[in-house]
């Protein structure tokens, strides 16, 4: 079982930056692909970014060049650095850990981009 706790969300103006963190419990973090997704009410959850145990990254098309995912295996933590934020980035952001048998999700953190 893996428990995930996100932090770092909040209200930011367009063009601003935020850094999200997600701390994981358990022992599988360092050998698992981890990532971030986001969801707006009434819409499906959208991939934001993933990072493999070896550091290979993948980004959703709408965030490429603006968001950066990274991980600290020693601290079981994954980060999402978000820059040049836009109102359409407003969503609840969820981190996840992908094991062989299942995917574990955090409770989400709200990011609101508004002037």
mmCIF file of N, CA and C in Angstrom:
data_model
loop_
_atom_site.group_PDB
_atom_site.id
_atom_site.type_symbol
_atom_site.label_atom_id
_atom_site.label_comp_id
_atom_site.label_asym_id
_atom_site.label_seq_id
_atom_site.Cartn_x
_atom_site.Cartn_y
_atom_site.Cartn_z
ATOM 1 N N UNK A 1 0.837 -1.189 0.000
ATOM 2 C CA UNK A 1 0.000 0.000 0.000
ATOM 3 C C UNK A 1 0.880 1.248 0.000
ATOM 4 N N UNK A 2 0.484 2.231 -0.784
ATOM 5 C CA UNK A 2 1.225 3.488 -0.892
ATOM 6 C C UNK A 2 0.282 4.628 -0.550
ATOM 7 N N UNK A 3 0.721 5.517 0.295
ATOM 8 C CA UNK A 3 -0.046 6.730 0.589
ATOM 9 C C UNK A 3 0.701 7.933 0.048
ATOM 10 N N UNK A 4 -0.037 8.829 -0.579
ATOM 11 C CA UNK A 4 0.552 9.995 -1.232
ATOM 12 C C UNK A 4 -0.076 11.261 -0.671
ATOM 13 N N UNK A 5 0.748 12.249 -0.396
ATOM 14 C CA UNK A 5 0.266 13.523 0.135
ATOM 15 C C UNK A 5 0.829 14.647 -0.711
ATOM 16 N N UNK A 6 -0.073 15.349 -1.422
ATOM 17 C CA UNK A 6 0.336 16.478 -2.247
ATOM 18 C C UNK A 6 0.326 17.778 -1.439
ATOM 19 N N UNK A 7 1.150 18.710 -1.872
ATOM 20 C CA UNK A 7 1.157 20.040 -1.267
ATOM 21 C C UNK A 7 1.664 21.041 -2.298
ATOM 22 N N UNK A 8 1.441 22.321 -2.014
ATOM 23 C CA UNK A 8 1.983 23.369 -2.867
ATOM 24 C C UNK A 8 0.976 24.059 -3.757
ATOM 25 N N UNK A 9 -0.271 23.594 -3.760
ATOM 26 C CA UNK A 9 -1.278 24.240 -4.585
ATOM 27 C C UNK A 9 -1.672 25.594 -4.007
ATOM 28 N N UNK A 10 -2.469 26.327 -4.781
ATOM 29 C CA UNK A 10 -2.927 27.625 -4.317
ATOM 30 C C UNK A 10 -3.404 28.494 -5.455
ATOM 31 N N UNK A 11 -3.542 29.776 -5.143
ATOM 32 C CA UNK A 11 -3.992 30.771 -6.116
ATOM 33 C C UNK A 11 -2.784 31.526 -6.654
ATOM 34 N N UNK A 12 -2.696 31.649 -7.968
ATOM 35 C CA UNK A 12 -1.581 32.352 -8.593
ATOM 36 C C UNK A 12 -2.110 33.140 -9.785
ATOM 37 N N UNK A 13 -1.466 34.251 -10.086
ATOM 38 C CA UNK A 13 -1.873 35.063 -11.230
ATOM 39 C C UNK A 13 -1.358 34.459 -12.537
ATOM 40 N N UNK A 14 -2.023 34.737 -13.633
ATOM 41 C CA UNK A 14 -1.516 34.273 -14.938
ATOM 42 C C UNK A 14 -0.073 34.723 -15.143
ATOM 43 N N UNK A 15 0.736 33.804 -15.664
ATOM 44 C CA UNK A 15 2.153 34.067 -15.850
ATOM 45 C C UNK A 15 3.007 33.706 -14.659
ATOM 46 N N UNK A 16 2.375 33.386 -13.547
ATOM 47 C CA UNK A 16 3.114 33.045 -12.335
ATOM 48 C C UNK A 16 3.574 31.607 -12.312
ATOM 49 N N UNK A 17 4.173 31.234 -11.177
ATOM 50 C CA UNK A 17 4.743 29.890 -11.008
ATOM 51 C C UNK A 17 4.288 29.278 -9.696
ATOM 52 N N UNK A 18 4.255 27.964 -9.684
ATOM 53 C CA UNK A 18 4.001 27.195 -8.466
ATOM 54 C C UNK A 18 4.823 25.922 -8.537
ATOM 55 N N UNK A 19 5.156 25.394 -7.369
ATOM 56 C CA UNK A 19 5.842 24.116 -7.300
ATOM 57 C C UNK A 19 5.029 23.175 -6.426
ATOM 58 N N UNK A 20 4.576 22.083 -7.015
ATOM 59 C CA UNK A 20 3.847 21.071 -6.277
ATOM 60 C C UNK A 20 4.802 19.985 -5.799
ATOM 61 N N UNK A 21 4.499 19.430 -4.624
ATOM 62 C CA UNK A 21 5.270 18.316 -4.078
ATOM 63 C C UNK A 21 4.321 17.183 -3.732
ATOM 64 N N UNK A 22 4.838 15.981 -3.794
ATOM 65 C CA UNK A 22 4.047 14.810 -3.418
ATOM 66 C C UNK A 22 4.967 13.835 -2.695
ATOM 67 N N UNK A 23 4.677 13.610 -1.431
ATOM 68 C CA UNK A 23 5.472 12.698 -0.621
ATOM 69 C C UNK A 23 4.771 11.348 -0.536
ATOM 70 N N UNK A 24 5.523 10.282 -0.755
ATOM 71 C CA UNK A 24 4.961 8.936 -0.781
ATOM 72 C C UNK A 24 5.487 8.093 0.361
ATOM 73 N N UNK A 25 4.618 7.244 0.908
ATOM 74 C CA UNK A 25 5.038 6.248 1.889
ATOM 75 C C UNK A 25 5.343 4.956 1.156
ATOM 76 N N UNK A 26 5.901 3.972 1.861
ATOM 77 C CA UNK A 26 6.142 2.670 1.267
ATOM 78 C C UNK A 26 7.504 2.545 0.623
ATOM 79 N N UNK A 27 7.727 1.386 0.012
ATOM 80 C CA UNK A 27 9.066 1.054 -0.473
ATOM 81 C C UNK A 27 9.164 0.957 -1.989
ATOM 82 N N UNK A 28 8.054 1.183 -2.710
ATOM 83 C CA UNK A 28 8.092 0.961 -4.156
ATOM 84 C C UNK A 28 8.379 2.234 -4.947
ATOM 85 N N UNK A 29 8.440 3.386 -4.255
ATOM 86 C CA UNK A 29 8.543 4.658 -4.971
ATOM 87 C C UNK A 29 9.739 4.664 -5.915
ATOM 88 N N UNK A 30 10.894 4.281 -5.411
ATOM 89 C CA UNK A 30 12.125 4.437 -6.194
ATOM 90 C C UNK A 30 12.170 3.532 -7.427
ATOM 91 N N UNK A 31 11.344 2.495 -7.473
ATOM 92 C CA UNK A 31 11.353 1.576 -8.614
ATOM 93 C C UNK A 31 10.112 1.723 -9.471
ATOM 94 N N UNK A 32 9.349 2.784 -9.254
ATOM 95 C CA UNK A 32 8.082 2.983 -9.956
ATOM 96 C C UNK A 32 8.087 4.250 -10.786
ATOM 97 N N UNK A 33 7.339 4.198 -11.885
ATOM 98 C CA UNK A 33 7.036 5.429 -12.602
ATOM 99 C C UNK A 33 6.035 6.234 -11.775
ATOM 100 N N UNK A 34 6.295 7.518 -11.631
ATOM 101 C CA UNK A 34 5.404 8.391 -10.872
ATOM 102 C C UNK A 34 5.004 9.554 -11.756
ATOM 103 N N UNK A 35 3.909 10.208 -11.384
ATOM 104 C CA UNK A 35 3.470 11.277 -12.260
ATOM 105 C C UNK A 35 2.419 12.163 -11.642
ATOM 106 N N UNK A 36 1.968 13.112 -12.458
ATOM 107 C CA UNK A 36 0.919 14.051 -12.096
ATOM 108 C C UNK A 36 -0.161 14.047 -13.176
ATOM 109 N N UNK A 37 -1.396 14.129 -12.714
ATOM 110 C CA UNK A 37 -2.533 14.322 -13.603
ATOM 111 C C UNK A 37 -3.367 15.453 -13.017
ATOM 112 N N UNK A 38 -4.309 15.955 -13.796
ATOM 113 C CA UNK A 38 -5.177 17.011 -13.295
ATOM 114 C C UNK A 38 -6.597 16.799 -13.799
ATOM 115 N N UNK A 39 -7.525 17.382 -13.064
ATOM 116 C CA UNK A 39 -8.929 17.195 -13.415
ATOM 117 C C UNK A 39 -9.722 18.448 -13.112
ATOM 118 N N UNK A 40 -10.576 18.800 -14.054
ATOM 119 C CA UNK A 40 -11.524 19.894 -13.907
ATOM 120 C C UNK A 40 -12.911 19.272 -13.775
ATOM 121 N N UNK A 41 -13.762 19.808 -12.924
ATOM 122 C CA UNK A 41 -15.115 19.240 -12.775
ATOM 123 C C UNK A 41 -15.817 19.079 -14.115
ATOM 124 N N UNK A 42 -16.371 17.875 -14.316
ATOM 125 C CA UNK A 42 -17.093 17.608 -15.544
ATOM 126 C C UNK A 42 -16.244 17.109 -16.684
ATOM 127 N N UNK A 43 -14.929 17.033 -16.469
ATOM 128 C CA UNK A 43 -14.026 16.553 -17.509
ATOM 129 C C UNK A 43 -13.229 15.361 -17.000
ATOM 130 N N UNK A 44 -12.663 14.603 -17.945
ATOM 131 C CA UNK A 44 -11.840 13.450 -17.567
ATOM 132 C C UNK A 44 -10.488 13.912 -17.028
ATOM 133 N N UNK A 45 -9.898 13.035 -16.223
ATOM 134 C CA UNK A 45 -8.570 13.335 -15.693
ATOM 135 C C UNK A 45 -7.573 13.348 -16.846
ATOM 136 N N UNK A 46 -6.679 14.321 -16.836
ATOM 137 C CA UNK A 46 -5.738 14.566 -17.929
ATOM 138 C C UNK A 46 -4.312 14.332 -17.461
ATOM 139 N N UNK A 47 -3.513 13.610 -18.275
ATOM 140 C CA UNK A 47 -2.101 13.425 -17.953
ATOM 141 C C UNK A 47 -1.372 14.764 -18.019
ATOM 142 N N UNK A 48 -0.579 15.034 -16.990
ATOM 143 C CA UNK A 48 0.271 16.218 -16.989
ATOM 144 C C UNK A 48 1.719 15.820 -17.271
ATOM 145 N N UNK A 49 2.249 14.898 -16.485
ATOM 146 C CA UNK A 49 3.644 14.492 -16.664
ATOM 147 C C UNK A 49 3.906 13.197 -15.920
ATOM 148 N N UNK A 50 4.872 12.437 -16.422
ATOM 149 C CA UNK A 50 5.354 11.241 -15.728
ATOM 150 C C UNK A 50 6.876 11.226 -15.767
ATOM 151 N N UNK A 51 7.454 10.471 -14.826
ATOM 152 C CA UNK A 51 8.901 10.292 -14.787
ATOM 153 C C UNK A 51 9.194 8.863 -14.352
ATOM 154 N N UNK A 52 10.061 8.190 -15.104
ATOM 155 C CA UNK A 52 10.395 6.802 -14.812
ATOM 156 C C UNK A 52 11.443 6.728 -13.705
ATOM 157 N N UNK A 53 11.705 5.526 -13.177
ATOM 158 C CA UNK A 53 12.757 5.408 -12.164
ATOM 159 C C UNK A 53 14.110 5.903 -12.671
ATOM 160 N N UNK A 54 14.359 5.786 -13.963
ATOM 161 C CA UNK A 54 15.618 6.235 -14.532
ATOM 162 C C UNK A 54 15.647 7.694 -14.909
ATOM 163 N N UNK A 55 14.515 8.393 -14.725
ATOM 164 C CA UNK A 55 14.488 9.829 -14.987
ATOM 165 C C UNK A 55 13.937 10.248 -16.331
ATOM 166 N N UNK A 56 13.440 9.302 -17.114
ATOM 167 C CA UNK A 56 12.847 9.670 -18.405
ATOM 168 C C UNK A 56 11.503 10.327 -18.169
ATOM 169 N N UNK A 57 11.269 11.449 -18.816
ATOM 170 C CA UNK A 57 10.047 12.214 -18.591
ATOM 171 C C UNK A 57 9.131 12.215 -19.816
ATOM 172 N N UNK A 58 7.854 12.420 -19.531
ATOM 173 C CA UNK A 58 6.844 12.536 -20.582
ATOM 174 C C UNK A 58 5.845 13.586 -20.136
ATOM 175 N N UNK A 59 5.425 14.451 -21.079
ATOM 176 C CA UNK A 59 4.538 15.546 -20.730
ATOM 177 C C UNK A 59 3.308 15.573 -21.634
ATOM 178 N N UNK A 60 2.193 16.010 -21.052
ATOM 179 C CA UNK A 60 1.023 16.279 -21.858
ATOM 180 C C UNK A 60 1.289 17.473 -22.758
ATOM 181 N N UNK A 61 0.610 17.473 -23.919
ATOM 182 C CA UNK A 61 0.912 18.496 -24.910
ATOM 183 C C UNK A 61 0.694 19.915 -24.444
ATOM 184 N N UNK A 62 -0.281 20.128 -23.588
ATOM 185 C CA UNK A 62 -0.618 21.488 -23.187
ATOM 186 C C UNK A 62 0.360 22.088 -22.179
ATOM 187 N N UNK A 63 1.231 21.279 -21.598
ATOM 188 C CA UNK A 63 2.147 21.797 -20.573
ATOM 189 C C UNK A 63 3.607 21.727 -20.993
ATOM 190 N N UNK A 64 3.880 21.132 -22.147
ATOM 191 C CA UNK A 64 5.267 21.014 -22.599
ATOM 192 C C UNK A 64 5.931 22.381 -22.680
ATOM 193 N N UNK A 65 7.136 22.446 -22.158
ATOM 194 C CA UNK A 65 7.884 23.696 -22.186
ATOM 195 C C UNK A 65 7.574 24.623 -21.032
ATOM 196 N N UNK A 66 6.529 24.326 -20.263
ATOM 197 C CA UNK A 66 6.164 25.179 -19.124
ATOM 198 C C UNK A 66 6.290 24.455 -17.790
ATOM 199 N N UNK A 67 6.045 23.155 -17.781
ATOM 200 C CA UNK A 67 6.088 22.367 -16.550
ATOM 201 C C UNK A 67 7.301 21.439 -16.577
ATOM 202 N N UNK A 68 7.856 21.172 -15.392
ATOM 203 C CA UNK A 68 8.974 20.247 -15.263
ATOM 204 C C UNK A 68 8.721 19.302 -14.102
ATOM 205 N N UNK A 69 8.785 18.004 -14.388
ATOM 206 C CA UNK A 69 8.628 17.002 -13.334
ATOM 207 C C UNK A 69 10.010 16.523 -12.922
ATOM 208 N N UNK A 70 10.165 16.267 -11.628
ATOM 209 C CA UNK A 70 11.425 15.729 -11.113
ATOM 210 C C UNK A 70 11.118 14.867 -9.902
ATOM 211 N N UNK A 71 12.114 14.105 -9.462
ATOM 212 C CA UNK A 71 11.897 13.214 -8.325
ATOM 213 C C UNK A 71 13.143 13.160 -7.464
ATOM 214 N N UNK A 72 12.912 12.894 -6.192
ATOM 215 C CA UNK A 72 13.983 12.681 -5.220
ATOM 216 C C UNK A 72 13.711 11.338 -4.570
ATOM 217 N N UNK A 73 14.379 10.306 -5.051
ATOM 218 C CA UNK A 73 14.101 8.962 -4.544
ATOM 219 C C UNK A 73 14.509 8.798 -3.081
ATOM 220 N N UNK A 74 15.506 9.524 -2.657
ATOM 221 C CA UNK A 74 15.943 9.426 -1.264
ATOM 222 C C UNK A 74 14.871 9.928 -0.309
ATOM 223 N N UNK A 75 14.023 10.837 -0.811
ATOM 224 C CA UNK A 75 12.958 11.397 0.032
ATOM 225 C C UNK A 75 11.571 10.921 -0.406
ATOM 226 N N UNK A 76 11.524 9.958 -1.334
ATOM 227 C CA UNK A 76 10.227 9.456 -1.816
ATOM 228 C C UNK A 76 9.298 10.591 -2.222
ATOM 229 N N UNK A 77 9.823 11.537 -2.965
ATOM 230 C CA UNK A 77 9.052 12.728 -3.313
ATOM 231 C C UNK A 77 9.160 13.027 -4.806
ATOM 232 N N UNK A 78 8.029 13.428 -5.382
ATOM 233 C CA UNK A 78 7.998 13.876 -6.765
ATOM 234 C C UNK A 78 7.524 15.328 -6.788
ATOM 235 N N UNK A 79 8.104 16.096 -7.692
ATOM 236 C CA UNK A 79 7.818 17.518 -7.778
ATOM 237 C C UNK A 79 7.261 17.868 -9.157
ATOM 238 N N UNK A 80 6.495 18.946 -9.184
ATOM 239 C CA UNK A 80 6.042 19.493 -10.459
ATOM 240 C C UNK A 80 6.255 21.005 -10.401
ATOM 241 N N UNK A 81 7.236 21.474 -11.143
ATOM 242 C CA UNK A 81 7.489 22.907 -11.247
ATOM 243 C C UNK A 81 6.672 23.447 -12.406
ATOM 244 N N UNK A 82 5.791 24.385 -12.098
ATOM 245 C CA UNK A 82 4.886 24.942 -13.104
ATOM 246 C C UNK A 82 5.214 26.416 -13.317
ATOM 247 N N UNK A 83 5.494 26.793 -14.537
ATOM 248 C CA UNK A 83 5.805 28.181 -14.864
ATOM 249 C C UNK A 83 4.862 28.680 -15.955
ATOM 250 N N UNK A 84 4.845 30.009 -16.114
ATOM 251 C CA UNK A 84 3.981 30.630 -17.126
ATOM 252 C C UNK A 84 2.562 30.060 -17.060
ATOM 253 N N UNK A 85 2.012 30.024 -15.866
ATOM 254 C CA UNK A 85 0.698 29.422 -15.674
ATOM 255 C C UNK A 85 -0.393 30.219 -16.380
ATOM 256 N N UNK A 86 -1.378 29.471 -16.868
ATOM 257 C CA UNK A 86 -2.496 30.049 -17.611
ATOM 258 C C UNK A 86 -3.804 29.709 -16.905
ATOM 259 N N UNK A 87 -4.852 30.498 -17.117
ATOM 260 C CA UNK A 87 -6.136 30.181 -16.480
ATOM 261 C C UNK A 87 -6.608 28.761 -16.781
ATOM 262 N N UNK A 88 -6.287 28.253 -17.959
ATOM 263 C CA UNK A 88 -6.712 26.890 -18.308
ATOM 264 C C UNK A 88 -5.939 25.800 -17.565
ATOM 265 N N UNK A 89 -4.933 26.188 -16.805
ATOM 266 C CA UNK A 89 -4.232 25.233 -15.946
ATOM 267 C C UNK A 89 -4.965 25.018 -14.625
ATOM 268 N N UNK A 90 -6.002 25.797 -14.384
ATOM 269 C CA UNK A 90 -6.785 25.647 -13.160
ATOM 270 C C UNK A 90 -7.409 24.256 -13.105
ATOM 271 N N UNK A 91 -7.142 23.540 -12.002
ATOM 272 C CA UNK A 91 -7.612 22.166 -11.860
ATOM 273 C C UNK A 91 -7.191 21.646 -10.489
ATOM 274 N N UNK A 92 -7.685 20.465 -10.150
ATOM 275 C CA UNK A 92 -7.138 19.718 -9.029
ATOM 276 C C UNK A 92 -6.029 18.822 -9.581
ATOM 277 N N UNK A 93 -4.867 18.913 -8.981
ATOM 278 C CA UNK A 93 -3.707 18.156 -9.429
ATOM 279 C C UNK A 93 -3.485 16.962 -8.507
ATOM 280 N N UNK A 94 -3.338 15.793 -9.125
ATOM 281 C CA UNK A 94 -3.159 14.543 -8.392
ATOM 282 C C UNK A 94 -1.817 13.904 -8.753
ATOM 283 N N UNK A 95 -1.097 13.440 -7.750
ATOM 284 C CA UNK A 95 0.092 12.654 -8.054
ATOM 285 C C UNK A 95 -0.269 11.172 -8.005
ATOM 286 N N UNK A 96 0.554 10.355 -8.653
ATOM 287 C CA UNK A 96 0.281 8.919 -8.673
ATOM 288 C C UNK A 96 1.580 8.138 -8.743
ATOM 289 N N UNK A 97 1.506 6.908 -8.253
ATOM 290 C CA UNK A 97 2.614 5.956 -8.311
ATOM 291 C C UNK A 97 2.090 4.705 -8.998
ATOM 292 N N UNK A 98 2.780 4.280 -10.038
ATOM 293 C CA UNK A 98 2.327 3.143 -10.843
ATOM 294 C C UNK A 98 3.133 1.900 -10.469
ATOM 295 N N UNK A 99 2.475 0.960 -9.756
ATOM 296 C CA UNK A 99 3.135 -0.298 -9.458
ATOM 297 C C UNK A 99 2.759 -1.318 -10.530
ATOM 298 N N UNK A 100 3.271 -2.532 -10.401
ATOM 299 C CA UNK A 100 2.969 -3.567 -11.395
ATOM 300 C C UNK A 100 1.487 -3.927 -11.392
ATOM 301 N N UNK A 101 0.864 -3.874 -10.231
ATOM 302 C CA UNK A 101 -0.508 -4.354 -10.106
ATOM 303 C C UNK A 101 -1.544 -3.250 -10.069
ATOM 304 N N UNK A 102 -1.160 -2.052 -9.656
ATOM 305 C CA UNK A 102 -2.159 -0.996 -9.530
ATOM 306 C C UNK A 102 -1.498 0.369 -9.537
ATOM 307 N N UNK A 103 -2.343 1.391 -9.600
ATOM 308 C CA UNK A 103 -1.885 2.780 -9.518
ATOM 309 C C UNK A 103 -2.459 3.401 -8.254
ATOM 310 N N UNK A 104 -1.598 4.049 -7.508
ATOM 311 C CA UNK A 104 -2.010 4.712 -6.276
ATOM 312 C C UNK A 104 -2.102 6.216 -6.530
ATOM 313 N N UNK A 105 -3.141 6.837 -5.923
ATOM 314 C CA UNK A 105 -3.390 8.259 -6.149
ATOM 315 C C UNK A 105 -3.401 9.024 -4.831
ATOM 316 N N UNK A 106 -2.973 10.274 -4.905
ATOM 317 C CA UNK A 106 -3.110 11.153 -3.764
ATOM 318 C C UNK A 106 -4.495 11.767 -3.729
ATOM 319 N N UNK A 107 -4.724 12.632 -2.735
ATOM 320 C CA UNK A 107 -6.047 13.220 -2.546
ATOM 321 C C UNK A 107 -6.250 14.464 -3.397
ATOM 322 N N UNK A 108 -5.180 14.982 -3.975
ATOM 323 C CA UNK A 108 -5.277 16.128 -4.861
ATOM 324 C C UNK A 108 -5.013 17.447 -4.171
ATOM 325 N N UNK A 109 -4.526 18.409 -4.951
ATOM 326 C CA UNK A 109 -4.315 19.766 -4.461
ATOM 327 C C UNK A 109 -4.819 20.745 -5.524
ATOM 328 N N UNK A 110 -5.547 21.753 -5.080
ATOM 329 C CA UNK A 110 -6.180 22.694 -5.996
ATOM 330 C C UNK A 110 -5.172 23.742 -6.466
ATOM 331 N N UNK A 111 -5.146 23.953 -7.777
ATOM 332 C CA UNK A 111 -4.372 25.043 -8.372
ATOM 333 C C UNK A 111 -5.352 25.941 -9.118
ATOM 334 N N UNK A 112 -5.347 27.212 -8.755
ATOM 335 C CA UNK A 112 -6.231 28.174 -9.397
ATOM 336 C C UNK A 112 -5.392 29.302 -9.991
ATOM 337 N N UNK A 113 -5.552 29.526 -11.286
ATOM 338 C CA UNK A 113 -4.817 30.587 -11.973
ATOM 339 C C UNK A 113 -5.824 31.662 -12.377
ATOM 340 N N UNK A 114 -5.723 32.797 -11.713
ATOM 341 C CA UNK A 114 -6.707 33.854 -11.934
ATOM 342 C C UNK A 114 -6.138 35.190 -11.502
ATOM 343 N N UNK A 115 -6.562 36.236 -12.198
ATOM 344 C CA UNK A 115 -6.148 37.581 -11.808
ATOM 345 C C UNK A 115 -7.193 38.204 -10.890
#
